[in-house]
mmCIF file of C-alpha atoms (C1' of nucleotides) in Angstrom:
data_model
loop_
_atom_site.group_PDB
_atom_site.id
_atom_site.type_symbol
_atom_site.label_atom_id
_atom_site.label_comp_id
_atom_site.label_asym_id
_atom_site.label_seq_id
_atom_site.Cartn_x
_atom_site.Cartn_y
_atom_site.Cartn_z
ATOM 1 C CA UNK X 519 9.639 36.901 1.599
ATOM 2 C CA UNK X 520 9.018 33.210 1.638
ATOM 3 C CA UNK X 521 11.524 30.712 0.300
ATOM 4 C CA UNK X 522 10.788 27.095 -0.470
ATOM 5 C CA UNK X 523 12.014 24.462 1.955
ATOM 6 C CA UNK X 524 14.575 22.076 0.521
ATOM 7 C CA UNK X 525 14.323 18.376 1.237
ATOM 8 C CA UNK X 526 17.830 18.415 2.702
ATOM 9 C CA UNK X 527 16.829 20.662 5.577
ATOM 10 C CA UNK X 528 13.843 18.525 6.601
ATOM 11 C CA UNK X 529 14.583 16.370 9.661
ATOM 12 C CA UNK X 530 14.521 12.665 8.799
ATOM 13 C CA UNK X 531 12.668 11.755 11.998
ATOM 14 C CA UNK X 532 8.864 12.114 11.985
ATOM 15 C CA UNK X 533 8.434 13.721 15.408
ATOM 16 C CA UNK X 534 11.376 16.048 14.703
ATOM 17 C CA UNK X 535 9.789 17.024 11.408
ATOM 18 C CA UNK X 536 6.466 17.734 13.111
ATOM 19 C CA UNK X 537 8.248 20.088 15.478
ATOM 20 C CA UNK X 538 10.349 21.597 12.677
ATOM 21 C CA UNK X 539 7.257 22.477 10.640
ATOM 22 C CA UNK X 540 5.843 24.682 13.417
ATOM 23 C CA UNK X 541 6.339 28.283 12.282
ATOM 24 C CA UNK X 542 6.907 27.305 8.646
ATOM 25 C CA UNK X 543 4.555 28.396 5.882
ATOM 26 C CA UNK X 544 2.140 26.570 3.580
ATOM 27 C CA UNK X 545 1.880 28.337 0.244
ATOM 28 C CA UNK X 546 -0.964 27.719 -2.188
ATOM 29 C CA UNK X 547 -0.873 29.246 -5.651
ATOM 30 C CA UNK X 548 -4.342 29.528 -7.176
ATOM 31 C CA UNK X 549 -5.404 31.164 -10.448
ATOM 32 C CA UNK X 550 -7.016 33.890 -8.330
ATOM 33 C CA UNK X 551 -3.925 34.552 -6.271
ATOM 34 C CA UNK X 552 -1.610 33.305 -3.560
ATOM 35 C CA UNK X 553 -2.924 31.971 -0.267
ATOM 36 C CA UNK X 554 -0.544 31.262 2.584
ATOM 37 C CA UNK X 555 -0.616 30.489 6.264
ATOM 38 C CA UNK X 556 1.819 29.832 9.064
ATOM 39 C CA UNK X 557 1.754 26.355 10.615
ATOM 40 C CA UNK X 558 0.828 26.589 14.298
ATOM 41 C CA UNK X 559 -0.189 22.980 14.993
ATOM 42 C CA UNK X 560 0.999 19.563 13.778
ATOM 43 C CA UNK X 561 0.742 15.914 14.749
ATOM 44 C CA UNK X 562 3.285 13.149 14.123
ATOM 45 C CA UNK X 563 2.196 9.701 12.937
ATOM 46 C CA UNK X 564 5.392 7.768 13.471
ATOM 47 C CA UNK X 565 6.534 4.360 12.131
ATOM 48 C CA UNK X 566 4.913 1.488 14.062
ATOM 49 C CA UNK X 567 2.197 3.826 15.339
ATOM 50 C CA UNK X 568 -1.155 2.038 15.741
ATOM 51 C CA UNK X 569 -2.947 5.321 15.038
ATOM 52 C CA UNK X 570 -1.188 5.773 11.696
ATOM 53 C CA UNK X 571 -2.877 4.875 8.426
ATOM 54 C CA UNK X 572 0.400 3.244 7.436
ATOM 55 C CA UNK X 573 0.328 0.885 10.424
ATOM 56 C CA UNK X 574 -0.924 -2.107 8.405
ATOM 57 C CA UNK X 575 1.375 -1.561 5.477
ATOM 58 C CA UNK X 576 1.031 0.209 2.170
ATOM 59 C CA UNK X 577 -2.404 0.392 0.568
ATOM 60 C CA UNK X 578 -3.585 2.400 -2.444
ATOM 61 C CA UNK X 579 -4.683 5.182 -0.134
ATOM 62 C CA UNK X 580 -1.578 5.384 2.016
ATOM 63 C CA UNK X 581 0.979 5.016 -0.752
ATOM 64 C CA UNK X 582 2.098 8.701 -0.464
ATOM 65 C CA UNK X 583 2.964 8.121 3.207
ATOM 66 C CA UNK X 584 5.729 5.826 1.983
ATOM 67 C CA UNK X 585 7.288 8.444 -0.292
ATOM 68 C CA UNK X 586 10.479 10.196 0.716
ATOM 69 C CA UNK X 587 9.872 12.964 3.260
ATOM 70 C CA UNK X 588 8.310 16.166 1.972
ATOM 71 C CA UNK X 589 5.466 14.746 -0.154
ATOM 72 C CA UNK X 590 1.773 15.423 0.390
ATOM 73 C CA UNK X 591 -0.608 12.756 1.649
ATOM 74 C CA UNK X 592 -4.177 14.009 1.243
ATOM 75 C CA UNK X 593 -7.198 11.945 2.255
ATOM 76 C CA UNK X 594 -10.878 12.348 3.034
ATOM 77 C CA UNK X 595 -12.019 11.738 6.588
ATOM 78 C CA UNK X 596 -15.569 11.256 7.878
ATOM 79 C CA UNK X 597 -16.708 11.654 4.293
ATOM 80 C CA UNK X 598 -16.556 15.408 4.723
ATOM 81 C CA UNK X 599 -13.095 16.756 5.477
ATOM 82 C CA UNK X 600 -9.864 16.604 3.507
ATOM 83 C CA UNK X 601 -6.662 16.310 5.498
ATOM 84 C CA UNK X 602 -3.157 17.466 4.559
ATOM 85 C CA UNK X 603 -0.146 15.478 5.713
ATOM 86 C CA UNK X 604 3.549 15.704 4.913
ATOM 87 C CA UNK X 605 5.283 12.399 4.389
ATOM 88 C CA UNK X 606 8.267 11.850 6.657
ATOM 89 C CA UNK X 607 11.148 9.408 7.000
ATOM 90 C CA UNK X 608 12.915 7.705 4.074
ATOM 91 C CA UNK X 609 11.261 6.243 0.987
ATOM 92 C CA UNK X 610 9.584 2.949 1.848
ATOM 93 C CA UNK X 611 8.821 3.867 5.451
ATOM 94 C CA UNK X 612 5.195 4.804 6.089
ATOM 95 C CA UNK X 613 4.887 7.854 8.337
ATOM 96 C CA UNK X 614 3.673 11.416 8.183
ATOM 97 C CA UNK X 615 2.908 14.722 9.819
ATOM 98 C CA UNK X 616 -0.668 16.021 9.897
ATOM 99 C CA UNK X 617 -0.980 19.789 9.450
ATOM 100 C CA UNK X 618 -3.752 20.696 11.885
ATOM 101 C CA UNK X 619 -3.954 24.480 11.905
ATOM 102 C CA UNK X 620 -2.650 27.597 10.149
ATOM 103 C CA UNK X 621 -2.431 31.247 11.036
ATOM 104 C CA UNK X 622 -3.693 33.005 7.864
ATOM 105 C CA UNK X 623 -1.073 35.227 6.221
ATOM 106 C CA UNK X 624 -1.884 35.997 2.580
ATOM 107 C CA UNK X 625 -5.042 35.670 0.509
ATOM 108 C CA UNK X 626 -7.490 36.353 3.330
ATOM 109 C CA UNK X 627 -10.306 37.270 0.959
ATOM 110 C CA UNK X 628 -9.842 34.024 -0.960
ATOM 111 C CA UNK X 629 -9.806 32.003 2.233
ATOM 112 C CA UNK X 630 -12.967 33.723 3.417
ATOM 113 C CA UNK X 631 -14.676 32.938 0.134
ATOM 114 C CA UNK X 632 -13.638 29.275 0.243
ATOM 115 C CA UNK X 633 -14.659 28.867 3.868
ATOM 116 C CA UNK X 634 -17.874 30.844 3.718
ATOM 117 C CA UNK X 635 -16.991 32.872 6.782
ATOM 118 C CA UNK X 636 -15.088 36.069 7.427
ATOM 119 C CA UNK X 637 -13.951 35.187 10.944
ATOM 120 C CA UNK X 638 -10.158 35.304 10.746
ATOM 121 C CA UNK X 639 -9.777 32.925 13.649
ATOM 122 C CA UNK X 640 -11.881 30.193 12.032
ATOM 123 C CA UNK X 641 -10.408 30.314 8.515
ATOM 124 C CA UNK X 642 -7.788 27.586 8.979
ATOM 125 C CA UNK X 643 -8.301 26.384 12.553
ATOM 126 C CA UNK X 644 -8.560 22.605 12.082
ATOM 127 C CA UNK X 645 -7.208 20.155 9.496
ATOM 128 C CA UNK X 646 -10.405 20.048 7.440
ATOM 129 C CA UNK X 647 -10.887 23.775 7.570
ATOM 130 C CA UNK X 648 -7.401 24.633 6.381
ATOM 131 C CA UNK X 649 -7.754 22.305 3.404
ATOM 132 C CA UNK X 650 -11.026 23.989 2.480
ATOM 133 C CA UNK X 651 -9.508 27.447 2.893
ATOM 134 C CA UNK X 652 -6.563 26.554 0.654
ATOM 135 C CA UNK X 653 -8.632 24.380 -1.688
ATOM 136 C CA UNK X 654 -6.463 21.366 -1.062
ATOM 137 C CA UNK X 655 -8.022 18.164 -2.345
ATOM 138 C CA UNK X 656 -7.156 14.835 -3.942
ATOM 139 C CA UNK X 657 -5.379 16.638 -6.762
ATOM 140 C CA UNK X 658 -2.547 17.334 -4.303
ATOM 141 C CA UNK X 659 -2.134 13.730 -3.149
ATOM 142 C CA UNK X 660 1.443 12.598 -3.701
ATOM 143 C CA UNK X 661 2.656 16.085 -4.637
ATOM 144 C CA UNK X 662 6.268 17.037 -3.871
ATOM 145 C CA UNK X 663 5.976 19.917 -1.403
ATOM 146 C CA UNK X 664 9.658 20.793 -1.842
ATOM 147 C CA UNK X 665 9.175 21.546 -5.530
ATOM 148 C CA UNK X 666 7.842 24.536 -7.420
ATOM 149 C CA UNK X 667 4.098 24.176 -7.960
ATOM 150 C CA UNK X 668 0.587 24.903 -6.782
ATOM 151 C CA UNK X 669 1.296 23.861 -3.206
ATOM 152 C CA UNK X 670 4.590 23.997 -1.332
ATOM 153 C CA UNK X 671 6.246 24.525 2.027
ATOM 154 C CA UNK X 672 8.310 27.594 2.792
ATOM 155 C CA UNK X 673 10.070 29.577 5.456
ATOM 156 C CA UNK X 674 10.494 33.272 6.215
ATOM 157 C CA UNK X 675 12.371 35.091 8.940
ATOM 158 C CA UNK X 676 9.700 34.424 11.536
ATOM 159 C CA UNK X 677 10.749 32.729 14.765
ATOM 160 C CA UNK X 678 7.968 30.678 16.366
ATOM 161 C CA UNK X 679 7.199 31.267 20.018
ATOM 162 C CA UNK X 680 7.276 28.606 22.684
ATOM 163 C CA UNK X 681 6.276 25.188 21.335
ATOM 164 C CA UNK X 682 3.915 23.049 23.381
ATOM 165 C CA UNK X 683 3.511 19.285 23.336
ATOM 166 C CA UNK X 684 0.338 17.271 23.987
ATOM 167 C CA UNK X 685 -1.482 14.084 23.088
ATOM 168 C CA UNK X 686 -3.046 13.904 19.643
ATOM 169 C CA UNK X 687 -6.630 14.894 19.014
ATOM 170 C CA UNK X 688 -9.559 12.732 17.953
ATOM 171 C CA UNK X 689 -7.851 9.341 17.839
ATOM 172 C CA UNK X 690 -8.671 6.170 19.757
ATOM 173 C CA UNK X 691 -5.546 4.063 19.204
ATOM 174 C CA UNK X 692 -2.234 5.057 20.805
ATOM 175 C CA UNK X 693 -4.163 7.990 22.196
ATOM 176 C CA UNK X 694 -1.748 8.689 25.039
ATOM 177 C CA UNK X 695 1.387 9.454 23.017
ATOM 178 C CA UNK X 696 2.627 13.080 23.164
ATOM 179 C CA UNK X 697 3.025 13.677 19.448
ATOM 180 C CA UNK X 698 1.102 16.907 18.914
ATOM 181 C CA UNK X 699 3.098 20.133 18.586
ATOM 182 C CA UNK X 700 1.650 23.632 18.756
ATOM 183 C CA UNK X 701 2.518 27.284 19.293
ATOM 184 C CA UNK X 702 1.668 28.150 22.879
ATOM 185 C CA UNK X 703 -0.921 30.886 23.133
ATOM 186 C CA UNK X 704 -1.801 30.988 19.439
ATOM 187 C CA UNK X 705 -5.473 31.831 18.868
ATOM 188 C CA UNK X 706 -5.454 29.710 15.713
ATOM 189 C CA UNK X 707 -5.207 26.286 17.378
ATOM 190 C CA UNK X 708 -7.767 23.504 17.119
ATOM 191 C CA UNK X 709 -8.634 21.347 20.092
ATOM 192 C CA UNK X 710 -9.733 22.031 23.635
ATOM 193 C CA UNK X 711 -8.109 24.725 25.718
ATOM 194 C CA UNK X 712 -6.736 22.135 28.138
ATOM 195 C CA UNK X 713 -4.581 20.723 25.348
ATOM 196 C CA UNK X 714 -3.264 24.124 24.337
ATOM 197 C CA UNK X 715 -1.659 25.218 27.581
ATOM 198 C "C1'" DA G 313 -19.887 -8.303 -2.261
ATOM 199 C "C1'" DG G 314 -21.197 -6.437 2.159
ATOM 200 C "C1'" DT G 315 -20.160 -3.699 6.183
ATOM 201 C "C1'" DG G 316 -18.296 -0.726 9.909
ATOM 202 C "C1'" DC G 317 -15.873 3.200 10.885
ATOM 203 C "C1'" DG G 318 -12.915 7.423 11.205
ATOM 204 C "C1'" DA G 319 -6.385 12.026 12.364
ATOM 205 C "C1'" DT G 320 -13.967 16.394 11.680
ATOM 206 C "C1'" DT G 321 -17.166 19.913 11.142
ATOM 207 C "C1'" DG G 322 -21.193 22.757 11.669
ATOM 208 C "C1'" DA G 323 -25.743 23.143 13.250
ATOM 209 C "C1'" DC G 324 -28.514 23.049 17.122
ATOM 210 C "C1'" DT G 325 -30.106 22.848 22.473
ATOM 211 C "C1'" DG A 900 -22.162 20.629 25.249
ATOM 212 C "C1'" DT A 901 -24.377 17.209 22.111
ATOM 213 C "C1'" DC A 902 -25.065 15.001 17.646
ATOM 214 C "C1'" DA A 903 -25.851 13.781 12.814
ATOM 215 C "C1'" DA A 904 -23.830 14.092 8.165
ATOM 216 C "C1'" DT A 905 -21.223 11.479 4.696
ATOM 217 C "C1'" DC A 906 -18.140 8.247 1.875
ATOM 218 C "C1'" DG A 907 -13.831 5.973 0.551
ATOM 219 C "C1'" DC A 908 -11.423 2.410 2.180
ATOM 220 C "C1'" DA A 909 -9.872 -1.646 4.624
ATOM 221 C "C1'" DC A 910 -11.473 -5.793 6.531
ATOM 222 C "C1'" DT A 911 -14.256 -10.016 6.570
ATOM 223 C "C1'" DA A 912 -16.515 -13.779 3.811
#
DNA sequence: AGTGCGATTGACT
DNA sequence: GTCAATCGCACTA
């Protein structure tokens, strides 16, 4: 059974939140049924981080990053892939946690249909892929993920395994900061093997 | 008003 | 392993 995370239990520090979210569950309620997956990989985009979209202050796009922790920031990257982030820190501070990969739990058939593949391993391995699998798009931008709705964060009795730490993937600025968290040995990680050890 | 680019993916060699 | 697709946005003028 999966229960919704409350805002109170979310760490107020971005990197701590990124680590906290490992092993938690993303739940998506669609008209066709529930889709869920366990978070196995996250990245922190901390305050003052040159790689963060919020680095140059609030803009129309990054406004959700400045919401109180636990809200969704969804944006399109490379013109092709939607990305799901969880806002962190207090209201007015721009920061967030990128959800990079999920281990599929419920709604496998729906995920397969959305992704156009039946390979379990590839359903939600990567930030763009998981959004496609869960049909997360601009409609979810700014959504409160600690509230009842079509998309929320939950927990069950699962205990994550050993958590690894590495540099973040695919960025050019502040590329050497160790702000990526992942479940060691999970087959559902994105990124090169060297980063997943 | 014009322009360069990115927290990626999937197709192809 | 390499490489093009694709577009909203932030930056410059």
